[in-house]
Coordinates of C-alpha atoms and ligand atoms in Angstrom, one line a residue:
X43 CA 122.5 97.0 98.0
X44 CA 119.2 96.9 96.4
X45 CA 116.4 99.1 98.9
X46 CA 114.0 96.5 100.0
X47 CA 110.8 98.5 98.6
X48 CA 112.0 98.1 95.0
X49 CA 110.4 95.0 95.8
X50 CA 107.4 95.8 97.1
X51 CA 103.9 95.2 95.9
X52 CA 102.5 98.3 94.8
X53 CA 99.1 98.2 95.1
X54 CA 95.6 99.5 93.4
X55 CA 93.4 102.1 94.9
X56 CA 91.3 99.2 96.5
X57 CA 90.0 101.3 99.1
X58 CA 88.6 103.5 96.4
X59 CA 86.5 101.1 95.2
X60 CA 82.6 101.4 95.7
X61 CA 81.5 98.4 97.9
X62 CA 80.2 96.5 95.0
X63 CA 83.4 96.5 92.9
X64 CA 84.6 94.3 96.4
X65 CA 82.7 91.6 94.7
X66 CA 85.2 91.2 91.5
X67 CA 88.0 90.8 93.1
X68 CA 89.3 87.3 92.6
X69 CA 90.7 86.4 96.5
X70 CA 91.7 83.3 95.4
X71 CA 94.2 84.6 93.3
X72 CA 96.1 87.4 95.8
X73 CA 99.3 86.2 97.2
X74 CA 101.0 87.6 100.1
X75 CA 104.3 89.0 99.4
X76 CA 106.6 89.5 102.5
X77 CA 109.4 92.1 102.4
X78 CA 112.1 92.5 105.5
X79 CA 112.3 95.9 106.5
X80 CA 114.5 96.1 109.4
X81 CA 115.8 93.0 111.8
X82 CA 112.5 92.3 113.2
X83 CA 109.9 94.4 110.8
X84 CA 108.5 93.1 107.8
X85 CA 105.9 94.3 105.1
X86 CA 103.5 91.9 103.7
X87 CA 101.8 93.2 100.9
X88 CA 98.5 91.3 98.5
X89 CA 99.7 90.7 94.9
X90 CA 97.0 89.8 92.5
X91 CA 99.6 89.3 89.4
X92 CA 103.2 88.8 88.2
X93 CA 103.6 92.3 87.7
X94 CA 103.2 93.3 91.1
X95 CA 102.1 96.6 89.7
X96 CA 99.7 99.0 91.2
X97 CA 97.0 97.2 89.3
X98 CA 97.9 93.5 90.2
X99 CA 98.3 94.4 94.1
X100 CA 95.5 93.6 96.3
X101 CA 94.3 95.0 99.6
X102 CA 96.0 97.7 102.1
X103 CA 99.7 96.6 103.1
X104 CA 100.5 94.9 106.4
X105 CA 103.2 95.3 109.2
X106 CA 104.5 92.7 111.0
X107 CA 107.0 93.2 113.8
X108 CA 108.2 90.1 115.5
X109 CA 110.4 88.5 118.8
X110 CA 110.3 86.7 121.7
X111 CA 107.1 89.5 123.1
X112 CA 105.3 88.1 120.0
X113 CA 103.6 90.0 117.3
X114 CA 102.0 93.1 116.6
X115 CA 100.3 93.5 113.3
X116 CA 99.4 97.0 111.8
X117 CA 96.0 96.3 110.1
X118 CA 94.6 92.8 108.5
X119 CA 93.6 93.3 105.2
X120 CA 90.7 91.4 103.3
X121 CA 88.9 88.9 105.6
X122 CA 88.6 86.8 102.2
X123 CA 92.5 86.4 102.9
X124 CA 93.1 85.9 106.5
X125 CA 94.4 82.5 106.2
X126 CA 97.0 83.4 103.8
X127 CA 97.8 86.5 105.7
X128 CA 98.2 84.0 108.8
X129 CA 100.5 81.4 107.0
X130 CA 102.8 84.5 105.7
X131 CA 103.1 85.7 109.5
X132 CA 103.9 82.3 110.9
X133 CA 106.7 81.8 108.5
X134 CA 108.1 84.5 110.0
X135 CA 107.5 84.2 114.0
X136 CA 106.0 81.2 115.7
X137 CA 104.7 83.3 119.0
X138 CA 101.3 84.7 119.2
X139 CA 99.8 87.4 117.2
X140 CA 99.4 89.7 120.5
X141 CA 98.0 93.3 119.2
X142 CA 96.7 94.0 115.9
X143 CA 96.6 98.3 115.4
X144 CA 94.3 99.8 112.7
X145 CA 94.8 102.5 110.8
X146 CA 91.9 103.4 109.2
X147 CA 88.5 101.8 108.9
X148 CA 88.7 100.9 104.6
X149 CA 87.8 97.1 104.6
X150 CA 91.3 96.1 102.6
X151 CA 93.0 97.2 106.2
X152 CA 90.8 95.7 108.7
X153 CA 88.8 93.2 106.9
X154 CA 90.7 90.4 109.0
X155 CA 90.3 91.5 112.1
X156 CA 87.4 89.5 113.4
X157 CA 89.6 86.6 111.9
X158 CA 93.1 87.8 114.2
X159 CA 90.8 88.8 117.2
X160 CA 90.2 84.7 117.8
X161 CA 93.9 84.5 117.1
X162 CA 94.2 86.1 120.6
X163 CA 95.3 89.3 119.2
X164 CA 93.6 92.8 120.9
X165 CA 92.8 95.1 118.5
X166 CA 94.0 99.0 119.0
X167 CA 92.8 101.8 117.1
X168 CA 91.0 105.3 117.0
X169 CA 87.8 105.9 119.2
X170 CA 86.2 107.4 116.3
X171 CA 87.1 104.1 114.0
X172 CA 85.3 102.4 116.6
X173 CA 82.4 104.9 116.0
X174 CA 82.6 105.0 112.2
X175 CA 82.8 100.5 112.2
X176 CA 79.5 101.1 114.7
X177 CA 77.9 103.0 111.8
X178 CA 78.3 99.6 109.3
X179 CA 76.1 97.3 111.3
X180 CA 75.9 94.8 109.0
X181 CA 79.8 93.9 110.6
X182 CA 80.8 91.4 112.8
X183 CA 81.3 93.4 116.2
X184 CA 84.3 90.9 116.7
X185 CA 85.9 93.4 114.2
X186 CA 85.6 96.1 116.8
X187 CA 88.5 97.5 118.3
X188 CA 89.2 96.7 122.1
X189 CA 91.3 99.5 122.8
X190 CA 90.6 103.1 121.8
X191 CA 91.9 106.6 122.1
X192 CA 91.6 109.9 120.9
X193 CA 93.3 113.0 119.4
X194 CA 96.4 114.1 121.5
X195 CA 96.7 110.7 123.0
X196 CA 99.5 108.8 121.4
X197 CA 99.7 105.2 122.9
X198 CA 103.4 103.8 122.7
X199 CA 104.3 99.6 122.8
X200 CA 107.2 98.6 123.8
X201 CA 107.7 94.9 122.7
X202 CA 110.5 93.1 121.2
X203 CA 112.9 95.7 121.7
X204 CA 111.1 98.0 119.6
X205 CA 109.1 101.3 120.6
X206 CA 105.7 101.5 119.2
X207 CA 104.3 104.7 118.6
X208 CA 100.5 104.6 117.2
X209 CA 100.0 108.1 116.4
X210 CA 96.4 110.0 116.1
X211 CA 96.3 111.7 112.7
X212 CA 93.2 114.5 112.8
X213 CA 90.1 113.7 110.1
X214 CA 92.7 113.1 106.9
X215 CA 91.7 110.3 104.8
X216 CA 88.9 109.4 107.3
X217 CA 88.2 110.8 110.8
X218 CA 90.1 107.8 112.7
X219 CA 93.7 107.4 110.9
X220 CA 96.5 106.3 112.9
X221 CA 100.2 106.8 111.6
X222 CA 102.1 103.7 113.1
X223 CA 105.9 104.5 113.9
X224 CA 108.6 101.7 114.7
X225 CA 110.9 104.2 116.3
X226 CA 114.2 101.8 116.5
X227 CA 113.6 100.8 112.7
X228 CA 113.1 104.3 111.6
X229 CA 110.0 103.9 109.9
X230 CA 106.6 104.8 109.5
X231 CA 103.4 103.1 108.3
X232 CA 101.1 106.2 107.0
X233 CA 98.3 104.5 106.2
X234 CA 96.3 106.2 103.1
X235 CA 96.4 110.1 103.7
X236 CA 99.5 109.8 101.6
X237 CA 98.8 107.7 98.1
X238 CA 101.3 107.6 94.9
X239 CA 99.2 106.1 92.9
X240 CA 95.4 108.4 91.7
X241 CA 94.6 111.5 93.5
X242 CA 94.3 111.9 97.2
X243 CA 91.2 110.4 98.5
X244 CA 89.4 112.2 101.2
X245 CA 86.7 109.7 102.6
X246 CA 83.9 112.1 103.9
X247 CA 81.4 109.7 104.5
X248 CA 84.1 108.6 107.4
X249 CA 85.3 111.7 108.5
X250 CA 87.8 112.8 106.4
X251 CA 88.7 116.3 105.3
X252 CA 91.4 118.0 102.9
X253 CA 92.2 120.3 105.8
X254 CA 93.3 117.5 108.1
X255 CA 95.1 115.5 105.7
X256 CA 97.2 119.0 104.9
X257 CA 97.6 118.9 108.9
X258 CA 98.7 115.5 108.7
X259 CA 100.9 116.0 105.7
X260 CA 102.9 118.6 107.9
X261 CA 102.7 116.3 111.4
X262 CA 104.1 113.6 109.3
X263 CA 106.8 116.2 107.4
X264 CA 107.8 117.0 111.3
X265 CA 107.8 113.5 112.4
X266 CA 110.2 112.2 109.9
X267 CA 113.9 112.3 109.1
X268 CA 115.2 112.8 106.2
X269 CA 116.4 109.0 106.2
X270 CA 112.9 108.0 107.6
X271 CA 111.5 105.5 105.5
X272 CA 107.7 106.2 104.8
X273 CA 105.3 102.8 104.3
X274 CA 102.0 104.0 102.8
X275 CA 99.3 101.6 102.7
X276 CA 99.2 101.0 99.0
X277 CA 102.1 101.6 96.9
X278 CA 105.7 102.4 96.4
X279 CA 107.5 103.4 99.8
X280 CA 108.4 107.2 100.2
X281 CA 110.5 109.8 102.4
X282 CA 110.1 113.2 103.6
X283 CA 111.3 115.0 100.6
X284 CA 108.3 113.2 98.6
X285 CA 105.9 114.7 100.7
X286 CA 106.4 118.4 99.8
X287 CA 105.6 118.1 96.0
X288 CA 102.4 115.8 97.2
X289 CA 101.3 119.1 99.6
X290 CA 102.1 121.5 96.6
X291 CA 99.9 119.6 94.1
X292 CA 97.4 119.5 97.1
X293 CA 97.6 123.0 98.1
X294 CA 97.4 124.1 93.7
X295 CA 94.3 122.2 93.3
X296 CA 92.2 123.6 96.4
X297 CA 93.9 127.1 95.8
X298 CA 91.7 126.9 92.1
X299 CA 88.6 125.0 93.2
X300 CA 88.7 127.7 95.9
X301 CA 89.2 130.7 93.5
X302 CA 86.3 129.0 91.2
X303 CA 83.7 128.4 94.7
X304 CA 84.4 132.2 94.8
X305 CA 83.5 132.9 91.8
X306 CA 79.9 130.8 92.2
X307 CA 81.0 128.0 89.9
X308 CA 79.3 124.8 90.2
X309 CA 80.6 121.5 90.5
X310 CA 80.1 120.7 87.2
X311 CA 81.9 123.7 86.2
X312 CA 85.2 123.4 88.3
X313 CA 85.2 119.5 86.9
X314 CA 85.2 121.0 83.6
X315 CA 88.4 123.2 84.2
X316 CA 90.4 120.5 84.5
X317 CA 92.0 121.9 87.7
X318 CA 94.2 118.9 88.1
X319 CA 95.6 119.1 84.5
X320 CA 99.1 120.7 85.2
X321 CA 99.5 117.0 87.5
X322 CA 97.9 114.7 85.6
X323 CA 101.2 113.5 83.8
X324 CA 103.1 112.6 86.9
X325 CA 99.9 111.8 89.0
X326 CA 100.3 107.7 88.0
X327 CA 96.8 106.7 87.4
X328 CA 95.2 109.8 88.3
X329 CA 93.0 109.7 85.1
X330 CA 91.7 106.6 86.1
X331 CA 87.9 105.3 87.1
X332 CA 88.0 105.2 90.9
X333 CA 84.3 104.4 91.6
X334 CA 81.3 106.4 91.1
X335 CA 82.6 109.7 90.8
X336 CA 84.6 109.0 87.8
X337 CA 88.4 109.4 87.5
X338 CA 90.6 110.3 91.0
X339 CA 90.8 113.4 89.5
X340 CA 87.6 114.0 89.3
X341 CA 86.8 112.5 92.9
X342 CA 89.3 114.6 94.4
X343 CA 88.2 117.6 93.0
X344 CA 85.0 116.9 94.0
X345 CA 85.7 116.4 97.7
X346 CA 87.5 119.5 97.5
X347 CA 85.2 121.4 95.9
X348 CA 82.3 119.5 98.4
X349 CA 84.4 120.7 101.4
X350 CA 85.0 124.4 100.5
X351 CA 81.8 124.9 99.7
X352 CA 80.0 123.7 103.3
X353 CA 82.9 126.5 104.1
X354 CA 84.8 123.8 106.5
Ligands
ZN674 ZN1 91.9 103.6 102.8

């Protein structure tokens, strides 16, 4: 039997994006793709092109788990695309969109919610989302989440004969993440601490840090089974086993920045090195422009080297 991610969108590091490159993408043209997951869990992802490569996808991917209790959504995407995202959810259940969970701030995962929030839904995420969307005034506070909480405070729904588990994950890719576990389906939505397509990105302007995401990396290695099916917000789905060459490359890239900080390099000087070479062939689209600090190479080093040097 075919897996159901081979037929997943993969999609392009859109939350990498500067907030101007938001502007060029063509809305218009993203489809939503849905994908059946287990009996009532599906995964609707934004494809941009035929291909449904990591270039042609569009926007962070979306959970849907649905039943007589109704629906919860794990994050909205692009408000450009809320109406589409709503037609793909109603082919699938009829009831009421009921809670709609974040798990991180980037705009491709919560765009929408202002849009699902007058659908009825509530909106669930981290307090410190809610702090970081407070910094962004220029947003609609019906994008705010209605119900918070913190580190060490798991919330679990139980709805549609499912168990929910929305899961704090400490300052990874930004300071509010939230892993999403169905625990009757067996899988996980991990949001964007874990990416399979560039380098890691570690959003510090939100609160993210390389230490967290390696705690996260080994919450999430705990966590999961070995048959544990791992949904990352953009690109193709994982399981346990790919985590631990993800944490090595991690772990061999801030071991050398760190040797190089020792040694009084600058920035400039630990980009030179290359750090990232021994990766770069099985990083897919690591060498690629991801924003203003050049290539996800070259944005991840930076973070790292950024963080080691304020001595965090
Ligand atoms: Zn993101």
């Amino acid at each position: 039997m075919k897996p159901a991610f081979l037929s997943f969108a993969v999609a392009v590091a859109a939350a990498a994006l500067p907030a101007a490159a938001y502007a060029q993408i063509d809305y218009a043209a993203i489809q939503i793709v849905t994908d059946k997951m287990a009996p009532n869990l599906y995964m609707l992802s934004g494809s941009a092109g035929a291909d449904r490569n990591h270039q042609d996808a569009a926007g962070g991917r979306i959970g849907v788990l649905a039943g007589p209790d109704g629906v919860l959504m794990v994050d909205s995407q692009y408000g450009q695309i809320s109406e589409k995202v709503l037609a793909a959810v109603k082919l699938i259940a009829s009831g009421p969109i009921r809670y709609l969970v974040n798990s991180h701030i980037h705009i491709d995962h919560t765009g929408g919610n202002a849009f699902f929030a007058k659908q009825g839904a509530v909106i669930y995420a981290r307090e410190e989302l809610r702090e970081e969307m407070l910094r962004a005034p220029a947003r609609d506070p019906a994008n705010l989440p209605v119900i918070t909480y913190g580190m060490g405070a798991p919330v679990k729904i139980r709805m549609n004969g499912e168990v929910v588990d929305l899961i704090p994950v400490r300052a990874a890719h930004t300071g509010g993440d939230t892993m999403i576990r169905f625990e009757n389906a067996n899988i996980i939505m991990i949001g964007d601490f874990y990416r399979n397509f560039g380098y890691p990105y570690i959003d510090t302007a939100n609160g993210g840090s390389l230490k967290g995401m390696l705690e996260g990396l080994d919450m999430l290695g705990k966590l999961a089974g070995p048959d544990t099916k791992l949904v990352p917000g953009h690109g193709t789905l994982i399981t346990r086993a790919d985590l631990i060459p993800y944490r090595e490359m991690i772990v061999a890239v801030r071991d050398k920045v760190a040797a190089m900080v020792g040694q009084g390099a600058t920035l400039q000087q630990v980009l030179a090195a290359k750090v990232t070479a021994p990766f770069d062939a099985k990083v897919e689209g690591g060498l690629l422009a991801a924003g203003a600090q050049g290539t996800s190479a070259d944005r991840f080093v930076t973070e790292v080297y950024e963080e080691l040097k304020r001595g965090a």
